[in-house]
Structure formats: C-alpha cells, structure tokens
Coordinates of C-alpha atoms and ligand atoms in Angstrom, one line a residue:
X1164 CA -108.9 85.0 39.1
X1165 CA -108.2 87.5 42.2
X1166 CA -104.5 88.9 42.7
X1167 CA -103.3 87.3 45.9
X1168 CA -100.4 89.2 45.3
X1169 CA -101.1 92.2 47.2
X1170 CA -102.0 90.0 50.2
X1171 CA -97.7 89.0 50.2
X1172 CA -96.1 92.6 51.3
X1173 CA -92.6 90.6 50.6
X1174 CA -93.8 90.7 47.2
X1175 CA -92.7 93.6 44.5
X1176 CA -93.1 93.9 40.7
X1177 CA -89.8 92.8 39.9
X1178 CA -89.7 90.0 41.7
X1179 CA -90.6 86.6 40.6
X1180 CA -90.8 84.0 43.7
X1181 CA -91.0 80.8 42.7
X1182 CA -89.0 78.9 45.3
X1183 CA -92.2 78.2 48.1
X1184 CA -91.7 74.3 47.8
X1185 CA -88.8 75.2 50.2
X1186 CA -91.0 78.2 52.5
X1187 CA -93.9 80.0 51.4
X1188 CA -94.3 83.9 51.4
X1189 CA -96.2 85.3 54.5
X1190 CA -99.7 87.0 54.1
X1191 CA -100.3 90.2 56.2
X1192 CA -103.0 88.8 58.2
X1193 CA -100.6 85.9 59.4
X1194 CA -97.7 89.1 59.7
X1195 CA -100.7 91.3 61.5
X1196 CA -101.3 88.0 64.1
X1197 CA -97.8 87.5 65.2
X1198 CA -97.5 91.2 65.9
X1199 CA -100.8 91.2 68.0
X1200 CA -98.7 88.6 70.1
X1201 CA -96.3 91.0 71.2
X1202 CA -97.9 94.2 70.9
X1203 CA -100.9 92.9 73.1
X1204 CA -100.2 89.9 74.8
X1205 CA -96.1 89.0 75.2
X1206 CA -96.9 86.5 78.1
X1207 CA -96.4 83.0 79.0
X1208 CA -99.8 80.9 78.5
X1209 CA -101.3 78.3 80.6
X1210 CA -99.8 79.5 83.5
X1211 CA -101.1 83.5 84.2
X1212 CA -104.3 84.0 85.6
X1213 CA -104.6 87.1 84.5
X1214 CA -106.7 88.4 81.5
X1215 CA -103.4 88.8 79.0
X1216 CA -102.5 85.3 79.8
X1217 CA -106.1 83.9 80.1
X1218 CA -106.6 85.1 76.2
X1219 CA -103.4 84.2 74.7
X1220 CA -103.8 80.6 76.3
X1221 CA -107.1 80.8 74.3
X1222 CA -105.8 81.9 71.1
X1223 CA -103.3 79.2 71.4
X1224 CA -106.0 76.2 72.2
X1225 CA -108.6 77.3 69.7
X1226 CA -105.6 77.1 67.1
X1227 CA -105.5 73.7 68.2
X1228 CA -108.9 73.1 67.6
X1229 CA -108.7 75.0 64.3
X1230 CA -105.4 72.7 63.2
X1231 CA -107.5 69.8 64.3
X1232 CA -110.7 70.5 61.8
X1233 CA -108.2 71.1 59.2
X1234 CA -107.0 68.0 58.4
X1235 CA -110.1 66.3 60.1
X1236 CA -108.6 65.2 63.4
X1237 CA -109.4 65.7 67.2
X1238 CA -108.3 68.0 69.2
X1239 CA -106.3 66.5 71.4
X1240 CA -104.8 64.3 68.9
X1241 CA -102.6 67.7 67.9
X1242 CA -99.0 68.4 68.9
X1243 CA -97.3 71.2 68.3
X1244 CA -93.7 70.9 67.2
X1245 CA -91.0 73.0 65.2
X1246 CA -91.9 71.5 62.3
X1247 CA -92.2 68.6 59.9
X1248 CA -88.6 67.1 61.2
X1249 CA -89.0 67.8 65.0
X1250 CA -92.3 65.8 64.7
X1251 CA -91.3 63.0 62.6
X1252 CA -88.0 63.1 64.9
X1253 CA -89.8 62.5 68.1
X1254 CA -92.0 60.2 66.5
X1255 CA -88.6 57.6 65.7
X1256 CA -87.5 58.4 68.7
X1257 CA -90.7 58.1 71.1
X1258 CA -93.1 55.3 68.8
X1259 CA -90.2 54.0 66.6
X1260 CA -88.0 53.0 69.5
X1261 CA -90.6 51.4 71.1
X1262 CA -92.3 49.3 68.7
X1263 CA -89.5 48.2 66.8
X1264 CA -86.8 45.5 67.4
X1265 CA -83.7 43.3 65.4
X1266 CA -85.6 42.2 62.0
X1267 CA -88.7 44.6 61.9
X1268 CA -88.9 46.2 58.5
X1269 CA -89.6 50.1 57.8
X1270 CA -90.5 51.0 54.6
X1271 CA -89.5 53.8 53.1
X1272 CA -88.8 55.3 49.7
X1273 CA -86.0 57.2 47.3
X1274 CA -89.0 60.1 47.2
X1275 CA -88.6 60.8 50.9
X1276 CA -87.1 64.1 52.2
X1277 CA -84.1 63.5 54.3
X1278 CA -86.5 64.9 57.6
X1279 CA -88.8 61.8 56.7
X1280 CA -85.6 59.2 56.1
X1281 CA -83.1 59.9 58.7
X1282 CA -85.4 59.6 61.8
X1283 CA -86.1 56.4 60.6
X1284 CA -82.7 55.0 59.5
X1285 CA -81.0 56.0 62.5
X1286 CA -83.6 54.0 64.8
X1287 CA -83.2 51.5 62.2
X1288 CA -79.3 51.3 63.4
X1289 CA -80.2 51.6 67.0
X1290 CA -82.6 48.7 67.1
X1291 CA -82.0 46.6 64.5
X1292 CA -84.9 47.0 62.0
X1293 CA -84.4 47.2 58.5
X1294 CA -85.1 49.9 55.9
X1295 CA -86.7 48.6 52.8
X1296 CA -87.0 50.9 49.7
X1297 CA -90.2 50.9 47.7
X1298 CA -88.8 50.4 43.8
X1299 CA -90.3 53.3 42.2
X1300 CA -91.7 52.9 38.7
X1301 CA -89.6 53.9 35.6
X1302 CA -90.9 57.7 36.0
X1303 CA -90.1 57.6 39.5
X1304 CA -93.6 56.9 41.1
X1305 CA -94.1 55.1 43.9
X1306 CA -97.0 52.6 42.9
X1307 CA -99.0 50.2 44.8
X1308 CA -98.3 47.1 43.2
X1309 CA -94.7 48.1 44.2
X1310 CA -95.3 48.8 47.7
X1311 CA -97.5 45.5 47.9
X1312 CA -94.4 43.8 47.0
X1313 CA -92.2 45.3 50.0
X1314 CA -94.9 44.5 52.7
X1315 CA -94.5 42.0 54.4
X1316 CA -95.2 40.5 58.4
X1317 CA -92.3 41.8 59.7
X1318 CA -93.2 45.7 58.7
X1319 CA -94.0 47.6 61.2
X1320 CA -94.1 51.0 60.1
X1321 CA -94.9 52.5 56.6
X1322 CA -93.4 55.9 56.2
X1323 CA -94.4 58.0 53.0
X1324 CA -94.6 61.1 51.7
X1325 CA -97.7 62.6 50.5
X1326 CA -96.1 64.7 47.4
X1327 CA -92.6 64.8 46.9
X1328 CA -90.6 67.8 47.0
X1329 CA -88.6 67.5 43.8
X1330 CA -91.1 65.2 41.4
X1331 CA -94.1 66.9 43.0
X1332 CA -95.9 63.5 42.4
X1333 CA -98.8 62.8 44.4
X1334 CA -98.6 58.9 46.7
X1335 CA -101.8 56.6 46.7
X1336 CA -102.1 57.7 50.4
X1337 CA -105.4 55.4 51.0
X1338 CA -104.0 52.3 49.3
X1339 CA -100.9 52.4 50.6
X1340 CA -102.8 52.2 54.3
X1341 CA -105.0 50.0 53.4
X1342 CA -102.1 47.6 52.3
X1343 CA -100.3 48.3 55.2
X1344 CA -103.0 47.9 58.1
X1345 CA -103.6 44.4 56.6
X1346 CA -100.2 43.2 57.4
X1347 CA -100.6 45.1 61.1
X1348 CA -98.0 48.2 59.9
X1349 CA -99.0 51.8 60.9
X1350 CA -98.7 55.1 58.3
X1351 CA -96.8 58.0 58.7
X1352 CA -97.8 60.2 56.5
X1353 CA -95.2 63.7 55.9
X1354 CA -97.1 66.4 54.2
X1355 CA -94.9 68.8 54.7
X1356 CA -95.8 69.6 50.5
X1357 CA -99.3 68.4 50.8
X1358 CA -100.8 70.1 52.9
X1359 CA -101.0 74.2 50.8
X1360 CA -102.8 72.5 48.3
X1361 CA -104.1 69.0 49.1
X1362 CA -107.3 68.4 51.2
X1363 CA -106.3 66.3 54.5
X1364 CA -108.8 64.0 56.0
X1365 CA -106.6 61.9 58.2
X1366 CA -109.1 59.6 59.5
X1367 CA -110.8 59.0 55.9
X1368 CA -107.0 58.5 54.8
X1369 CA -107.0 56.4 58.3
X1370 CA -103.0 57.3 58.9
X1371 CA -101.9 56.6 62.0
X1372 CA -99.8 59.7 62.2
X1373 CA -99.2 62.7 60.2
X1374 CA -96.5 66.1 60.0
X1375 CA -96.6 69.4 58.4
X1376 CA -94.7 73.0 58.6
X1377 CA -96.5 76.0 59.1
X1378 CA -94.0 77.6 57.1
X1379 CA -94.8 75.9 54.0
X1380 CA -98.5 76.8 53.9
X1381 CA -98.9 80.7 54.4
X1382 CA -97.9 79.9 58.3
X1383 CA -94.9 81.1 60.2
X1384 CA -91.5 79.3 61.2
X1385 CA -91.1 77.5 63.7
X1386 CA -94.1 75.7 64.2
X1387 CA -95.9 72.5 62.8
X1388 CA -98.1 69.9 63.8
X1389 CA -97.6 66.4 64.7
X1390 CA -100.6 64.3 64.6
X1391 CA -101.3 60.7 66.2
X1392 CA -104.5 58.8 66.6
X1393 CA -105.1 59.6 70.3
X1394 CA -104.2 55.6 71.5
X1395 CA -100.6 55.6 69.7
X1396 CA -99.9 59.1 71.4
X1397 CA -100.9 58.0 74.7
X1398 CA -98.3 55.0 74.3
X1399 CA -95.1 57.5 73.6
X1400 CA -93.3 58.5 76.3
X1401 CA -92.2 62.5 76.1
X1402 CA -88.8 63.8 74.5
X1403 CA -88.6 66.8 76.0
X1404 CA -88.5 67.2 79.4
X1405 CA -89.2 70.3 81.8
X1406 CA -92.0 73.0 82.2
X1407 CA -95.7 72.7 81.5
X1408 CA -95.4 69.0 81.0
X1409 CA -95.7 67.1 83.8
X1410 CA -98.8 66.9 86.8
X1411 CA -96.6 65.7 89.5
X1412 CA -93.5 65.6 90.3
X1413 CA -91.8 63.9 93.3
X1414 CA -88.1 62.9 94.1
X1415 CA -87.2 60.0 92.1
X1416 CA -90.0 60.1 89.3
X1417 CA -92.9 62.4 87.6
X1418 CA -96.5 61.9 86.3
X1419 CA -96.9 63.4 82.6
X1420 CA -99.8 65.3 81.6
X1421 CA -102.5 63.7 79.1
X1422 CA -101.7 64.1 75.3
X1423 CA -100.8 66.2 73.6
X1424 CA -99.5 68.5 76.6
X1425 CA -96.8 65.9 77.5
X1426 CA -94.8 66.4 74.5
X1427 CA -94.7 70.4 74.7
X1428 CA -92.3 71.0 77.1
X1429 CA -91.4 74.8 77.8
X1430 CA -92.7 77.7 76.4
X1431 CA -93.5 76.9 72.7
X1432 CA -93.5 79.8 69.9
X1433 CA -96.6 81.7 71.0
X1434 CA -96.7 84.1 68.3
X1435 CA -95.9 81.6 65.8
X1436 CA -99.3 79.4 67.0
X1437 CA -101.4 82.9 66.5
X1438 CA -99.9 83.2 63.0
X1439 CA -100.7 79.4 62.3
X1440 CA -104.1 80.2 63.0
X1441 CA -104.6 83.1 60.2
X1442 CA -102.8 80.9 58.0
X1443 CA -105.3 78.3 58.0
X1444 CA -107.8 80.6 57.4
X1445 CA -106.4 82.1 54.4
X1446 CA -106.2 78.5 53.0
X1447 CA -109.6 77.6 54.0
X1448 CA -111.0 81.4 52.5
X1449 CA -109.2 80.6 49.1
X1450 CA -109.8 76.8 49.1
X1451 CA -107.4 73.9 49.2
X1452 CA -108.7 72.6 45.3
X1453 CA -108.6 75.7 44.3
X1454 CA -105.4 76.5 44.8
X1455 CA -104.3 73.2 43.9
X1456 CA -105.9 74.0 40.0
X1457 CA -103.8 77.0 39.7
X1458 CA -100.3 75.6 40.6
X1459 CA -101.0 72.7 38.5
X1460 CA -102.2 74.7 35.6
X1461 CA -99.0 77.1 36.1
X1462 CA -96.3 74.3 36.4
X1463 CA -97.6 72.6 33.1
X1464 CA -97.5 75.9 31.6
X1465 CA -93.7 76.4 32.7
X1466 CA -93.5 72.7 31.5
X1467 CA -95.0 73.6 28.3
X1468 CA -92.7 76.3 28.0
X1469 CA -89.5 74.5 28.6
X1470 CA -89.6 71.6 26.6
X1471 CA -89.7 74.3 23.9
X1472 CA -86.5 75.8 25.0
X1473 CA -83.9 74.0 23.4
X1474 CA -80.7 72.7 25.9
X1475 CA -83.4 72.1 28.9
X1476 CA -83.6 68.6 30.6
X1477 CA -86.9 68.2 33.2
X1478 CA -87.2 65.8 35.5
X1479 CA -90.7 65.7 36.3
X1480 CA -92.8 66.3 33.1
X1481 CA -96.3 65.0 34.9
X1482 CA -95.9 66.5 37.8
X1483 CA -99.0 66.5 40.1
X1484 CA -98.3 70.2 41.7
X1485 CA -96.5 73.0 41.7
X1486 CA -92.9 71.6 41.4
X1487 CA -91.3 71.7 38.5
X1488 CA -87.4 70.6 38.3
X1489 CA -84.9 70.5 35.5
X1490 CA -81.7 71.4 34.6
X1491 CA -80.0 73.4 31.9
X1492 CA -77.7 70.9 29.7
X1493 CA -74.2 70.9 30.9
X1494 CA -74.7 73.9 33.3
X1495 CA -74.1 73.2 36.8
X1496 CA -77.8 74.4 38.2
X1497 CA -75.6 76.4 41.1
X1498 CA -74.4 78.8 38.3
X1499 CA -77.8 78.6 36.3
X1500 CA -79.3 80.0 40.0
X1501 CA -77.1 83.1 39.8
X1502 CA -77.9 83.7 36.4
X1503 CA -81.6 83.6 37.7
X1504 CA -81.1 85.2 41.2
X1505 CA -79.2 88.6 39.3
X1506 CA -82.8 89.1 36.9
X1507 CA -84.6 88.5 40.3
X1508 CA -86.1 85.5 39.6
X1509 CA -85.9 83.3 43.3
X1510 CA -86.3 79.5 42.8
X1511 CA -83.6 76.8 44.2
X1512 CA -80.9 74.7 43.6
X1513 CA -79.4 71.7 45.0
X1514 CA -80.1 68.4 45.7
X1515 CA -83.6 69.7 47.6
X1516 CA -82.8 67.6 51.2
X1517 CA -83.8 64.1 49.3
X1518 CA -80.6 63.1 47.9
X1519 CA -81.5 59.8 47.1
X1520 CA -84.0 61.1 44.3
X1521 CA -80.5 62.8 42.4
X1522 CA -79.1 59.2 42.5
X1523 CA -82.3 57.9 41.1
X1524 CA -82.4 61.0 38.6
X1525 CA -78.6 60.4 37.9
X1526 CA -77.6 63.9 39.3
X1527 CA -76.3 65.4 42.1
X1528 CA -78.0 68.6 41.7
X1529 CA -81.1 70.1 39.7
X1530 CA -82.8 73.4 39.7
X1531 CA -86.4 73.6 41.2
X1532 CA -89.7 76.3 40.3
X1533 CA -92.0 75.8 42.8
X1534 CA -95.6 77.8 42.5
X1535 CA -98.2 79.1 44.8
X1536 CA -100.9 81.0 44.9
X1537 CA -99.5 84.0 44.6
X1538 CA -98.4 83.6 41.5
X1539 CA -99.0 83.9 38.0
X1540 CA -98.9 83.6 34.4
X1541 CA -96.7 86.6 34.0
X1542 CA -94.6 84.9 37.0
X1543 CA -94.2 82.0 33.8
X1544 CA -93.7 83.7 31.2
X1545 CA -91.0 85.9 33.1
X1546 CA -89.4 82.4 34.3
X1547 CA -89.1 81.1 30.7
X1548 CA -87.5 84.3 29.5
X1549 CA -85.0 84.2 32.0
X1550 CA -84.3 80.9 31.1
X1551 CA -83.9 81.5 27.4
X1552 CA -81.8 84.4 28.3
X1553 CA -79.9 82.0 30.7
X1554 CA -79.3 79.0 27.8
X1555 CA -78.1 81.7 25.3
X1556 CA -75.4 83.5 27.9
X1557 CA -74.4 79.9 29.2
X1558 CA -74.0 78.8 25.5
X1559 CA -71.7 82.0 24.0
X1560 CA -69.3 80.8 27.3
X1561 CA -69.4 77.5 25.7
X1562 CA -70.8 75.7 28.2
Ligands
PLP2536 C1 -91.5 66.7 51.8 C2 -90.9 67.4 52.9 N1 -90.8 66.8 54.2 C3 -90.3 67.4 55.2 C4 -89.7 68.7 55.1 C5 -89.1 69.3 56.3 O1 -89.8 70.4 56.7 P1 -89.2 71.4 57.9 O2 -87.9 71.8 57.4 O3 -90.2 72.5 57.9 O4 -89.1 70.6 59.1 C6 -89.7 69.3 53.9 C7 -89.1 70.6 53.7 O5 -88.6 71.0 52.6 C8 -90.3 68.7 52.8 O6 -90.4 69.2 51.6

C-alpha cells in the first residue's frame, strides 16, 4: 500500500491524527491550489474582463463541473455554500418553509448531526410540521422496516444521514428513497461523512438534495456543496441577498439569476473553490473504494485491539467506516483526551454535535478515533498503546 503520508506536510512522525471524522488533514496539491489563488490570481470572478479574472472565473466553473461528475449530478444543479450546515440551513429555510405547513411530518433520526436536525426542528416550530424520529434498532441502526413504519401521507421531507458521525454506520440510502417517493416525500441526504470514502451517485440514489464539506474530504474550509435536482432549486427563493445574484434590479423589486447563481450572493471563497478542485482529484486518483477498504480494515483493527484492553467500553463494534467510539470505564473521555493529546495522539471528545445519539448510548460524552487515508497500522498500534498506558495511569489514581 503507498504512504499517503508524505502527501499531508501537517503530518510528522510523532504524530498520530486520528480525529478527520471532525476535518481531514490537507494534501499539498490542495495547499499548492489555494496559494496559486493568491499568488496568481487574487481577483474577484465573474465580473473582470481581464485575463486574471477571465481564468480564475474558469477555474471556479470547471470546479463546478468537476463537483458535479463527482457525485454524478449536473452542473447547474451545484451550489456552493460554507459547508454541510450552511446548505442544509438554506435548504429549511428556502424549500422547507415553503413546502411545509401545520401537520406535515419531517422525518428525522437520533443518528443525525445537530447541522442535519436543527434546520429542520426550527422550521418545524415555525410552521407547524412535526418531527418524527425513526426508532433505531437495538444496535442503533436505522433500518427500513423502521423507517417504513414512520412514513406516512403527511411526510413531506425525509432527512437522513448517509454515515453517522459517531456509530459510523452506513443508512439504506436507496431504500429509504424509494420508500419515501412512494408516499410523495423528498430525500435530503447529508454526507458530510460519506462522501471521503463512499461513491455518490445522486441520481442512481435518486435524492432530491444532497450536502457535503470540503473540509472533510482532503478539501479546504469554508466551502461545500449543496445539491438539488434542477426543478426543486429553481422553486427556492435565494437567502442571501446582494452581489452577483440578481439580473435586474429596479426600485421596488429584482429578477434573480438562473440556479445555482441565485443562491451565491457576494464574493464566495475563491481560493477555497481552487482547493476543492485538487481535492477531488486526489480522491478520484486514490479511489473512493479504496480508501473505504483501508479505514474499515484499520477501525476493526483498533476494534480488535480494544475489546482486548481490559476497562474499555465501545459503542460501535460493526462499524461501517472509519469511526470508532468508546470510552474508558469510569474516566470522563475529556480527561482520557489529555492523557492522549500529551503522547500526541489527536482524536476527539465530546458529545460529537449529535447529542441525541449520547442519550441513546446513555452518555453524555465518548471518545472518538476516526481514520483516513493517511493512516496506518502503526497509527493503531500506537493508539492502543496509548490507550493501555491511559487505563493503567487512570487505574493507579483510582479511577
Ligand atoms: C454527519 C455530519 N453532518 C454535518 C456536519 C457539519 O459539517 P460542517 O461543520 O462542515 O458544516 C458534520 C460535521 O461534523 C457531520 O459529521
């Protein structure tokens, strides 16, 4: 297997990072794009005639066009927003508000991150629909037969998560559509988690819309992608309003550009769209399955590892990618972390932004290892030592 390490410059030999279920590291060729920005370019786009402007504009659309063949879309079915939240925020806001009134049903589940439940419960308060929770099965799965039972006529929109970021389990993304197209609901899909290591085909999948982070797939902050089948976007009124938006503006009203322009208002992160680009093509050089075999293989090894190590409790023993969260018995996982953070070992702790999985789980907080690409068996084996050294410190203070 090659060393992606030396790709990561962020990376040293005493340093174990195992925490990219929150942001992956940066490769140099994404680091290399966003410095050609502003060493070449440093200019506004779609509004210069002249050749700086002209190319950067170009850069920026072909990224477009590159986001769109990634996940199997069309061009103009791509928005770019901040990120997973700011797209599934304008998409409450701009599709939810619309659509939904007193007695409409939105289904969600105890699995989603807060970015892909508050949107949704707060238009739930402002217009009267109703959240319904999935019941997840006894490992904590959300399974068809369960979602089958929560559909019903009055849903109107079906909003899952395509792996969850503290069980790391995997949703039926095509039945659940199928299920809820039949009773005349529309999917939104996050795949915020998804999306570094699971192939993305959203018109095989047939969601209706779809987010992801740039920063958690090689990518840069500050930039993600919204996607909406071209009818549903053209129905959504903007949420920003200003610059580079609008065709005509007189007095008392203004005519919006065609989708997806309407909804970027402003000047958007520039260098963070030319970093997105060399992002995807790292992906697409290494390979989407690929890198999905190697964090599975890595997180049942640290899985392996730990249920050996007396005095550790996990949480997701079949989990479907790189995730892997426990706790160590009676330590509160905020002082386990230290313990971890002084032998340089960088994983995360806390109730992950999905709080309602603790409740499920019956804790308020639990450590998380996350793995990518760039790691590797000596990343585990370096992990479980740490932890051994961790339940034999914690256990001479008597915890
Ligand atoms: C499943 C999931 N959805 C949404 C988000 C939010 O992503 P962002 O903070 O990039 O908007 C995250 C981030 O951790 C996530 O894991």
């Amino acid at each position: 297997m090659k060393d992606y390490k030396c790709d990561f410059p962020q990376l040293n030999d005493d340093y174990v990072y195992i925490d990219s279920a929150a942001t992956t590291l940066t490769p140099t060729t994404v680091i290399d794009a966003i410095n050609d920005y502003y060493r070449n370019y440093s200019v506004n786009i779609h509004r210069g005639m002249y050749k700086q402007s002209y190319e950067a504009t170009e850069i920026y659309e072909n990224t477009r066009r590159k986001a769109a063949a990634f996940i199997g879309a069309k061009t103009e079915e791509i928005v770019y927003t901040r990120g997973t939240t700011s797209a599934l925020n304008l998409l409450a806001q701009r599709y939810g508000n619309r659509i939904l009134k007193k007695g409409d049903d939105i289904v969600v589940s105890e699995l989603a991150h807060h970015s892909s439940l508050l949107p949704w419960q707060h238009i739930a308060a402002e217009t009267g629909a109703n959240l319904r929770y999935v019941p997840l099965d006894s490992e904590g799965r959300l399974i068809v037969d369960n979602i089958k039972k929560t559909l019903s006529d009055k849903t109107k929109i079906v909003a899952l998560t395509h792996v969850s970021n503290v069980m790391g389990y995997l949703a039926p993304v095509k039945e659940v559509t199928e299920l809820a197209h039949a009773v005349g609901a529309k999917v939104v899909l996050d795949c915020a988690q998804a999306v570094s290591h699971v192939p993305i085909d959203v018109k095989q999948l047939n969601v209706d819309f779809m987010a992801f982070s740039a920063h958690k797939m090689l990518g840069p902050t500050g930039i993600g992608i919204l996607y909406g089948k071209h009818n549903l976007l053209e129905s959504m009124e903007p949420l920003e309003y200003g610059g580079d938006m609008v065709d005509f503006v007189e007095k008392d009203h203004a005519v919006w550009k065609d989708v997806p322009q309407r909804f970027e208002a402003g000047t958007m992160p520039i260098a963070s769209v030319f970093g997105l680009a060399k992002a995807i093509d790292y992906l697409e050089a290494v390979g989407l399955d690929h890198i999905h075999d190697h964090i599975v293989k890595l997180a049942k090894m640290t899985i392996d590892g730990l249920q050996s190590i007396e005095d550790v409790t996990i949480y997701n023993e079949h989990s479907d990618s790189g995730i892997v969260t426990f706790n160590l018995k009676n330590v509160p996982s905020h002082d386990a972390l230290s313990f971890y953070a002084e032998e340089n070992v960088a994983l995360r702790a806390g109730h992950h932004c999905a709080m309602l999985v603790g409740k499920k789980l019956g804790v308020n907080s639990t450590l998380r290892a996350s793995f990518y690409i760039y790691n590797d068996e000596k990343d585990v084996h370096r992990f479980l030592d740490v932890t051994k050294q961790a339940v034999d410190y914690f256990r001479t203070l008597g915890f």
